[in-house]
Short mmCIF file of C-alpha atoms in Angstrom, two decimals:
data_model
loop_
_atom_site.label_atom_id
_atom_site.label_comp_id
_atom_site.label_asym_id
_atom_site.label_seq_id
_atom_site.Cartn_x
_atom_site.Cartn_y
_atom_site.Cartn_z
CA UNK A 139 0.00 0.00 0.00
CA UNK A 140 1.14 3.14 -0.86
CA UNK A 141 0.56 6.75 0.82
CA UNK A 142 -1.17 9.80 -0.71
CA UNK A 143 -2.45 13.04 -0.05
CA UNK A 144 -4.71 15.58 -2.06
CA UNK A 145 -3.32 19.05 -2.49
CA UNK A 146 -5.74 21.90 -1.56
CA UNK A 147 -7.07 24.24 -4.75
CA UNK A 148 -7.52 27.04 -2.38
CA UNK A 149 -4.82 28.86 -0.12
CA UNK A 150 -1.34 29.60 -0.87
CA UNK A 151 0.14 27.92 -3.53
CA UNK A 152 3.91 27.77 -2.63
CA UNK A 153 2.87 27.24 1.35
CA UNK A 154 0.87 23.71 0.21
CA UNK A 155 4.06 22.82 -2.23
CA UNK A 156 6.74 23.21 0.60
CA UNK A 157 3.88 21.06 2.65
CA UNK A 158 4.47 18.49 0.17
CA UNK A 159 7.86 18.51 0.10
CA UNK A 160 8.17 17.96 3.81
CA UNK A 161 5.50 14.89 3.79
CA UNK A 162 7.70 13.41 0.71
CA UNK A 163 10.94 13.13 3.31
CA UNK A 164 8.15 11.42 5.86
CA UNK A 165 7.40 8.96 3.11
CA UNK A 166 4.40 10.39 0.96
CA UNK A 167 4.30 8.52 -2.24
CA UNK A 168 1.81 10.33 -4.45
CA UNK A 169 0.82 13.56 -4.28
CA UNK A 170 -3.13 14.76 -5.98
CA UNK A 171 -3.59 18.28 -6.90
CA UNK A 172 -7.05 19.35 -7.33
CA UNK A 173 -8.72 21.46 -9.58
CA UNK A 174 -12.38 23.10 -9.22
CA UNK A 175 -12.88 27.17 -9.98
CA UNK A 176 -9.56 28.19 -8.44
CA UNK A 177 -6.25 27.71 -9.75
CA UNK A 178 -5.79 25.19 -12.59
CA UNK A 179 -4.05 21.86 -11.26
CA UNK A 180 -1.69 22.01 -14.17
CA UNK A 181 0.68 24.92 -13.14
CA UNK A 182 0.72 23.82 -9.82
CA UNK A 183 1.42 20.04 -11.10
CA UNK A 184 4.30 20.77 -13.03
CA UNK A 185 5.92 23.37 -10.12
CA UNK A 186 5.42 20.07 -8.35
CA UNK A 187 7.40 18.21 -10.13
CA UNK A 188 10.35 20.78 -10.21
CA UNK A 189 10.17 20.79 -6.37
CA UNK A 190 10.07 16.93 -5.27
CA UNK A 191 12.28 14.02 -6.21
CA UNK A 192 10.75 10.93 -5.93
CA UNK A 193 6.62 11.36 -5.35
CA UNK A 194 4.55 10.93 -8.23
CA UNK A 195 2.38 13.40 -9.17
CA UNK A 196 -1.55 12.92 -10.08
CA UNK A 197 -4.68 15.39 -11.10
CA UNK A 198 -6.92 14.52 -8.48
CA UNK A 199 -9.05 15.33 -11.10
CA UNK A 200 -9.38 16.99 -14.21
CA UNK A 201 -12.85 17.53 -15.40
CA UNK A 202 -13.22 15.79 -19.07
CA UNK A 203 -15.16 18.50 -20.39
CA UNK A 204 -12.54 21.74 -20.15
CA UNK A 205 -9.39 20.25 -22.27
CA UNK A 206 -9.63 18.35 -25.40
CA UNK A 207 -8.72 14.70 -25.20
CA UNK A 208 -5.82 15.12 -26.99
CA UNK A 209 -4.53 18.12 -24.76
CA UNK A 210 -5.42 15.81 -21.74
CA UNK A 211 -2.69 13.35 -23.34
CA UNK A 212 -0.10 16.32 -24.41
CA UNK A 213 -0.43 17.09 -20.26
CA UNK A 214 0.04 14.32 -18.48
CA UNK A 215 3.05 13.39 -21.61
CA UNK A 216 4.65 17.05 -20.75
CA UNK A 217 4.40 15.88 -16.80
CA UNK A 218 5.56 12.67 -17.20
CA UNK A 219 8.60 14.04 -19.11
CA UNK A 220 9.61 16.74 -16.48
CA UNK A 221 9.14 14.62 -13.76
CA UNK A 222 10.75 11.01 -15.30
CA UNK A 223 8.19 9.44 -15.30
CA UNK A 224 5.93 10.25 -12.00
CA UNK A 225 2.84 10.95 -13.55
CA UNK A 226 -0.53 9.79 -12.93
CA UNK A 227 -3.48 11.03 -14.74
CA UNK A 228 -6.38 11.33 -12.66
CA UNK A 229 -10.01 12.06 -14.63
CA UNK A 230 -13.83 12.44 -13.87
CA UNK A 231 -16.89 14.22 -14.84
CA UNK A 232 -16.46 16.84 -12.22
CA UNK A 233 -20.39 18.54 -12.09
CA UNK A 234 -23.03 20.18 -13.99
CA UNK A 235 -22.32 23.56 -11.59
CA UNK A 236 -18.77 23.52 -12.72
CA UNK A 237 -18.59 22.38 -16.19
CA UNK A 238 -21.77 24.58 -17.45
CA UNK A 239 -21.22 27.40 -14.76
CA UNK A 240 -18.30 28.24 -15.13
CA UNK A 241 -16.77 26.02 -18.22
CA UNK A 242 -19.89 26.84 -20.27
CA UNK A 243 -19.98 23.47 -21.91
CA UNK A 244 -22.59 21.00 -21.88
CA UNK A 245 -22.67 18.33 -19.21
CA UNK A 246 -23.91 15.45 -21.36
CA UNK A 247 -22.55 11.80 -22.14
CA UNK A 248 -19.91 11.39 -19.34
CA UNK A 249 -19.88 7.58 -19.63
CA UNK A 250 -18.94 7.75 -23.51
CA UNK A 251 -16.52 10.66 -23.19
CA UNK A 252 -14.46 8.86 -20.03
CA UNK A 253 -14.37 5.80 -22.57
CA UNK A 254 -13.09 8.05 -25.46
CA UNK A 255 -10.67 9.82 -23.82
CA UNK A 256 -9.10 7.23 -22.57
CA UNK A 257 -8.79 5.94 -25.47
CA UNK A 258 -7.66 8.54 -27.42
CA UNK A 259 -5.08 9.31 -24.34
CA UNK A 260 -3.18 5.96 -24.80
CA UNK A 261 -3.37 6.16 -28.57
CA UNK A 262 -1.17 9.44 -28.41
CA UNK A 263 0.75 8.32 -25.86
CA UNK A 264 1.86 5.55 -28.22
CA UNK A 265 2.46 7.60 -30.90
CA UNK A 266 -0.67 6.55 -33.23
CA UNK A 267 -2.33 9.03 -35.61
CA UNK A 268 -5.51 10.42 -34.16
CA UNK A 269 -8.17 10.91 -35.99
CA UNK A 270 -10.94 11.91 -33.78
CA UNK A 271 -13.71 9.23 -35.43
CA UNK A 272 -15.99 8.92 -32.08
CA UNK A 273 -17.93 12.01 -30.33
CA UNK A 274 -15.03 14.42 -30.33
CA UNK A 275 -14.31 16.89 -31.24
CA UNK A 276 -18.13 18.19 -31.21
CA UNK A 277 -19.33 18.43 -34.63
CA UNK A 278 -19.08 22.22 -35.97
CA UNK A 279 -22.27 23.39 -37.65
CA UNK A 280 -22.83 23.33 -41.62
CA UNK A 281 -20.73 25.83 -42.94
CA UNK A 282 -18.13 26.25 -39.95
CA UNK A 283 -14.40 25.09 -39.99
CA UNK A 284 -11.61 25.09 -42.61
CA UNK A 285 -11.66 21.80 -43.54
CA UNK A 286 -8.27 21.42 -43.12
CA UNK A 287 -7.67 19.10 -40.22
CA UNK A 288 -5.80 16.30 -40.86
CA UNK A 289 -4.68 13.28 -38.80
CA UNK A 290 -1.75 13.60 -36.46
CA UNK A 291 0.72 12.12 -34.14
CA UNK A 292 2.46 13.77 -30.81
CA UNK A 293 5.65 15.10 -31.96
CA UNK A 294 7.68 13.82 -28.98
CA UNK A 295 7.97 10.33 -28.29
CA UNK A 296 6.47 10.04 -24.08
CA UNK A 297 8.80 8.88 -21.76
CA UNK A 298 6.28 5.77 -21.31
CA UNK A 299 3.64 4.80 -23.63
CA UNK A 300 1.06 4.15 -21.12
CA UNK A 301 0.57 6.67 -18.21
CA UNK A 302 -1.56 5.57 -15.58
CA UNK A 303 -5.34 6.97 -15.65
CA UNK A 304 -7.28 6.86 -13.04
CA UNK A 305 -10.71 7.89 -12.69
CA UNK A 306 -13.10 9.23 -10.10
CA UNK A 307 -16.72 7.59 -9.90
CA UNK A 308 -19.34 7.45 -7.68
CA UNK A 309 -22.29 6.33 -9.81
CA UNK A 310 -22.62 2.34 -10.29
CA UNK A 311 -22.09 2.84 -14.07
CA UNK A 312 -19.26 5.12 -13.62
CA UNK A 313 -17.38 2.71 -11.38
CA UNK A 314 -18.25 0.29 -13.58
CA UNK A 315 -16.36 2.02 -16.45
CA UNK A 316 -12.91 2.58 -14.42
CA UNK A 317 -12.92 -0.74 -13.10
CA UNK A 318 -13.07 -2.13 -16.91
CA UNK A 319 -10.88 0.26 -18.47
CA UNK A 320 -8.72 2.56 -16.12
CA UNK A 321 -5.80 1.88 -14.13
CA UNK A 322 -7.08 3.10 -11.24
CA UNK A 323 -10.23 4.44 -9.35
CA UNK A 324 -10.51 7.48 -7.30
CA UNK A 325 -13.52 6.94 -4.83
CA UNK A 326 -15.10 9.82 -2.36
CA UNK A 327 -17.05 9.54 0.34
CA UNK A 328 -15.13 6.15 0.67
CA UNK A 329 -16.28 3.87 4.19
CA UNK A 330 -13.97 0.97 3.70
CA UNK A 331 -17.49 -1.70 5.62
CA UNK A 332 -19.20 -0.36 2.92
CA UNK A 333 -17.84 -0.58 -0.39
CA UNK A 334 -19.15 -4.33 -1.15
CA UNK A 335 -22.75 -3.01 -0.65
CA UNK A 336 -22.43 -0.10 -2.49
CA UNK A 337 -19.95 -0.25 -5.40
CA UNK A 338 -19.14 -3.95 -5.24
CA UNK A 339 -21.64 -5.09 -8.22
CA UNK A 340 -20.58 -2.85 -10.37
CA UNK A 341 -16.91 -3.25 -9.66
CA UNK A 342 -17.19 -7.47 -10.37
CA UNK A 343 -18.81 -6.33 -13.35
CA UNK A 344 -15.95 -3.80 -14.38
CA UNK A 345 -13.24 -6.32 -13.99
CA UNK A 346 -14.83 -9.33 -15.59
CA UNK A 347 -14.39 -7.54 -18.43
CA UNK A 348 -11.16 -5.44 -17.83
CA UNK A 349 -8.65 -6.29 -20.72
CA UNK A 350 -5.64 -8.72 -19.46
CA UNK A 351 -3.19 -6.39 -20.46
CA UNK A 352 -4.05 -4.07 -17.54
CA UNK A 353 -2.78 -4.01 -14.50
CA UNK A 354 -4.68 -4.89 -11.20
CA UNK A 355 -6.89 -1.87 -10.90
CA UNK A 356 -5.96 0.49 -8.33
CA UNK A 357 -7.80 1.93 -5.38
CA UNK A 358 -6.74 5.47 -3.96
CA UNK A 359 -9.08 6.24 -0.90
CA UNK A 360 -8.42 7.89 2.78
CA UNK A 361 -9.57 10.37 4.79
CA UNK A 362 -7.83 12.85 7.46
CA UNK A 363 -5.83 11.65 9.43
CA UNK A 364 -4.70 12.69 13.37
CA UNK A 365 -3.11 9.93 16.15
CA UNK A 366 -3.49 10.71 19.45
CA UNK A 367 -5.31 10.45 22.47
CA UNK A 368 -7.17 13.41 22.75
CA UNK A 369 -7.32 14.30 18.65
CA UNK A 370 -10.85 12.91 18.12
CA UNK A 371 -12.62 16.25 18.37
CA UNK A 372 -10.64 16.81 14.91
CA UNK A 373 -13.49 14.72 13.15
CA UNK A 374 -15.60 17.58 13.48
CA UNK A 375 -13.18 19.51 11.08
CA UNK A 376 -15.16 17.38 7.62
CA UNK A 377 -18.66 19.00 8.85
CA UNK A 378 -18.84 21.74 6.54
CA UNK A 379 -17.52 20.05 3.70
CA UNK A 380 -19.86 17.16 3.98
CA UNK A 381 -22.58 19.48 4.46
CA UNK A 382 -21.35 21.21 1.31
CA UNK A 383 -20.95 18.01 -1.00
CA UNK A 384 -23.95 16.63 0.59
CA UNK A 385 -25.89 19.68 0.84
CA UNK A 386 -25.01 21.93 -2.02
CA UNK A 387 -23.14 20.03 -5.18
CA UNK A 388 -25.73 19.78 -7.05
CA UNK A 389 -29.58 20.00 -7.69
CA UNK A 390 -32.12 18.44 -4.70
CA UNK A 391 -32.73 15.59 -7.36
CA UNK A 392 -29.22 15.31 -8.82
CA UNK A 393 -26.82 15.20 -6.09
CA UNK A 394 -24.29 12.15 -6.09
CA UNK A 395 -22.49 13.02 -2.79
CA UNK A 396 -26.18 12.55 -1.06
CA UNK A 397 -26.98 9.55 -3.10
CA UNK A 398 -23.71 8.11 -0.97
CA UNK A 399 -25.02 9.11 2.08
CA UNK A 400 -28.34 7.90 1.70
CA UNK A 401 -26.61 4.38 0.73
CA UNK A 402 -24.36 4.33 3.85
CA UNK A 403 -27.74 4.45 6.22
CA UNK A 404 -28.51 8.47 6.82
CA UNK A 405 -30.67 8.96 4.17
CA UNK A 406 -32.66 10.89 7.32
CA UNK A 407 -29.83 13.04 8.14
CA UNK A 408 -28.90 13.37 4.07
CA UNK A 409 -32.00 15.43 3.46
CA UNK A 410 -31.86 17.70 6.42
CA UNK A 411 -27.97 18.27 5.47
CA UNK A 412 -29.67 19.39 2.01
CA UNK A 413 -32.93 21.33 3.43
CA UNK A 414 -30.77 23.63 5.82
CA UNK A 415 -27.51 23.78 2.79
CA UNK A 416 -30.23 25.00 0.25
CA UNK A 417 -31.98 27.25 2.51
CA UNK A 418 -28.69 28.82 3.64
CA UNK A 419 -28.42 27.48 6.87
CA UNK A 420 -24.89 26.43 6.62
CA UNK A 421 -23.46 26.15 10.18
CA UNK A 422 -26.66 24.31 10.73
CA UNK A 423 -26.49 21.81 7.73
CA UNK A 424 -22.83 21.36 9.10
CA UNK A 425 -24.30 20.64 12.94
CA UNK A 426 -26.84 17.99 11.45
CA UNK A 427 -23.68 15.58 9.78
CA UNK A 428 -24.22 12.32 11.49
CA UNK A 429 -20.72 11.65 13.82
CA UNK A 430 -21.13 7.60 12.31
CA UNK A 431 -20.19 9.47 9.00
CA UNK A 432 -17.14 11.43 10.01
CA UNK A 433 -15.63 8.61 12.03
CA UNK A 434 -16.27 6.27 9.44
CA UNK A 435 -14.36 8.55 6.92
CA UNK A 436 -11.72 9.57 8.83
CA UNK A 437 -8.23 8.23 10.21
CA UNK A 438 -8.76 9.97 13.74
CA UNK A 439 -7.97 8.90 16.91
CA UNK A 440 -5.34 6.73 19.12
CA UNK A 441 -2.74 4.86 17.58
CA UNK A 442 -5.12 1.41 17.94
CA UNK A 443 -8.24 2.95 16.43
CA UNK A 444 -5.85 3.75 13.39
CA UNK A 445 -4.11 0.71 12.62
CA UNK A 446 -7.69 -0.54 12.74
CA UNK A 447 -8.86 1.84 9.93
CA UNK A 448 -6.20 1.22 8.17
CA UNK A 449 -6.39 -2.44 8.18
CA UNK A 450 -9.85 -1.99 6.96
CA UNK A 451 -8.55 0.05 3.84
CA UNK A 452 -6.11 -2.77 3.46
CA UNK A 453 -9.04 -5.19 3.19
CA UNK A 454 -11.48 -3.49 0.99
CA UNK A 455 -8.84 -3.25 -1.78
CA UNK A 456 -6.93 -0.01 -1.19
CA UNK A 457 -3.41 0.32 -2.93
CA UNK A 458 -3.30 4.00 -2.27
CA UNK A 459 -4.04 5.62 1.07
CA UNK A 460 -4.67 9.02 0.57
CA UNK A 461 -4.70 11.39 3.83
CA UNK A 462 -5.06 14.56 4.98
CA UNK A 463 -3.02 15.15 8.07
CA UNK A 464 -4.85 17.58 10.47
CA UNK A 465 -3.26 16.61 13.94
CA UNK A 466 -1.10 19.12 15.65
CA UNK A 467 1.84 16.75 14.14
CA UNK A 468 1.38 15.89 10.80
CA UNK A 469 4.98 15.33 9.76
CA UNK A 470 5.34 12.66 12.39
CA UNK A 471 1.68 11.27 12.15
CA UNK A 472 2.54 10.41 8.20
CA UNK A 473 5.95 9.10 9.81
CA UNK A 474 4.00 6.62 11.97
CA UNK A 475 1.42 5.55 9.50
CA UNK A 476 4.57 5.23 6.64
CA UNK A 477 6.00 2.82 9.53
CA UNK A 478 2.45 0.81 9.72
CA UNK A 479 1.71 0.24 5.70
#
């Protein structure tokens, strides 16, 4: 098992890069950078790679409907150059509030376009000529365009001709997909009890038909983490961003993050998470977060209660543990859990 974090979108940029650089000394071994309506992961990926050594270096995700397919695969090739080799290229659908809000593209046919683009992704990345025959690029209206495209290939030959892909799913479907065709699947709202009953169909379904040239697909999934005796009050810390994801991303009737809660048992507390988010009662939406949730998504507590979660991780398939250390030593609480994996 390896050890992960997620790199904030928000804050200050060369603060959370000198973070990283610490936890890579303590043992980190991958290192997600984020990307919402804030900074684009990219810049911040590739100053990344200039700082560190030996971490590798994933989007923790990029939405499929801002870059091209082809400029997804020019990325994570440019990355995986600078860094030799470190890159991992994490994907997903992102949300209709992001992509149409503030992307201004249509949301529509996320199953298809994960498909493509990895595809297309692997195709450049071995230096075939693309040609663009499924759904992209979008067809231009009669009249438009110069008609002058032509197939291609990457100019530079990548470092490796298959980058890792990994992408993030919560919908059966959607898991379904990665675990038939990516390298790896980026879960949230991950209880380790729980994934059987909630994503294990679709995953036996995904990997009966995975291609034998893959790999073993792999899991990256965590929570924050704190050791200590007296640390559990840090579990409290998630409540307003499970009362946002749960609450607010997305419409009443389209909201993934509180299809996940409903499935975990608190479809109860789900819906008065979303009543109080919606009506902008946030403090209150963040009060009503059951505590089963955030200790069952968390690595908080003594150093028993930990090894515990973690063995639990261990069992339900995890390869990746990604953490966010919030306890009042996080240097030597990655240090301890390096020592336990």
């Amino acid at each position: 098992m390896q050890l992960g974090t997620t790199v904030s979108y928000a804050g200050n940029v060369r603060e959370t890069i000198e973070r990283v650089r610490t936890f890579e000394k303590a043992g980190l071994d991958v290192a997600w950078v984020a990307e919402a309506y804030g900074y684009d992961a990219v810049t911040m990926m590739g100053y990344l790679a200039a700082r560190t050594e030996r971490v590798q270096i994933g989007s923790g995700i990029l939405p499929l409907y801002s870059r091209s397919p082809a400029l997804l695969a020019q990325t994570a090739a440019g990355l995986d150059h600078l860094s030799d080799g470190r890159a991992l290229l994490g994907l997903g659908a992102s949300g209709p509030q992001v992509v149409e809000g503030w992307h201004g593209a249509v949301y529509d046919r996320p199953l298809e376009r994960t498909r493509e683009i990895i595809e297309i992704c692997r195709r450049v990345w071995r230096r075939e000529v693309l040609r663009n025959e499924g759904i992209y690029p979008i067809p231009l209206p009669s009249g438009q365009g110069t008609g002058l495209g032509k197939p291609l290939k990457i100019i530079n030959c990548p470092i490796r001709p298959s980058i890792p892909i990994f992408v993030a799913a919560l919908g059966a479907k959607n898991v379904q997909l990665a675990a038939e065709v990516a390298d790896g699947w980026l879960p949230t709202m991950f209880v380790p009890e729980y994934v059987d009953q909630i994503w294990g169909e679709a995953l036996r379904r995904g990997l009966a038909a995975r291609a034998e040239e893959l790999s073993p697909l792999r899991i990256a999934a965590g929570g924050p983490l704190a050791i200590g005796e007296d640390v559990t009050d840090l579990r409290n810390r998630l409540r307003a961003e499970l009362a946002l994801y749960i609450g607010g991303m997305g419409a009443r009737k389209r909201n993934f993050y509180f299809n996940i809660a409903a499935k975990l048992g608190h479809e109860g507390a789900a819906a008065r998470i979303q009543d109080l988010y919606l009506a902008g009662l946030k403090d209150e939406a963040a009060a009503a977060v059951p505590a089963e949730l955030l200790e069952g998504m968390s690595l908080i507590g003594p150093r028993g209660y930990v090894k515990e979660r973690l063995a639990a991780y261990r069992q339900a398939g995890v390869t990746i543990l990604n953490v966010h250390p919030i306890g009042p030593d996080p240097v030597g609480d990655l240090e301890r859990l390096r020592s336990w994996l």
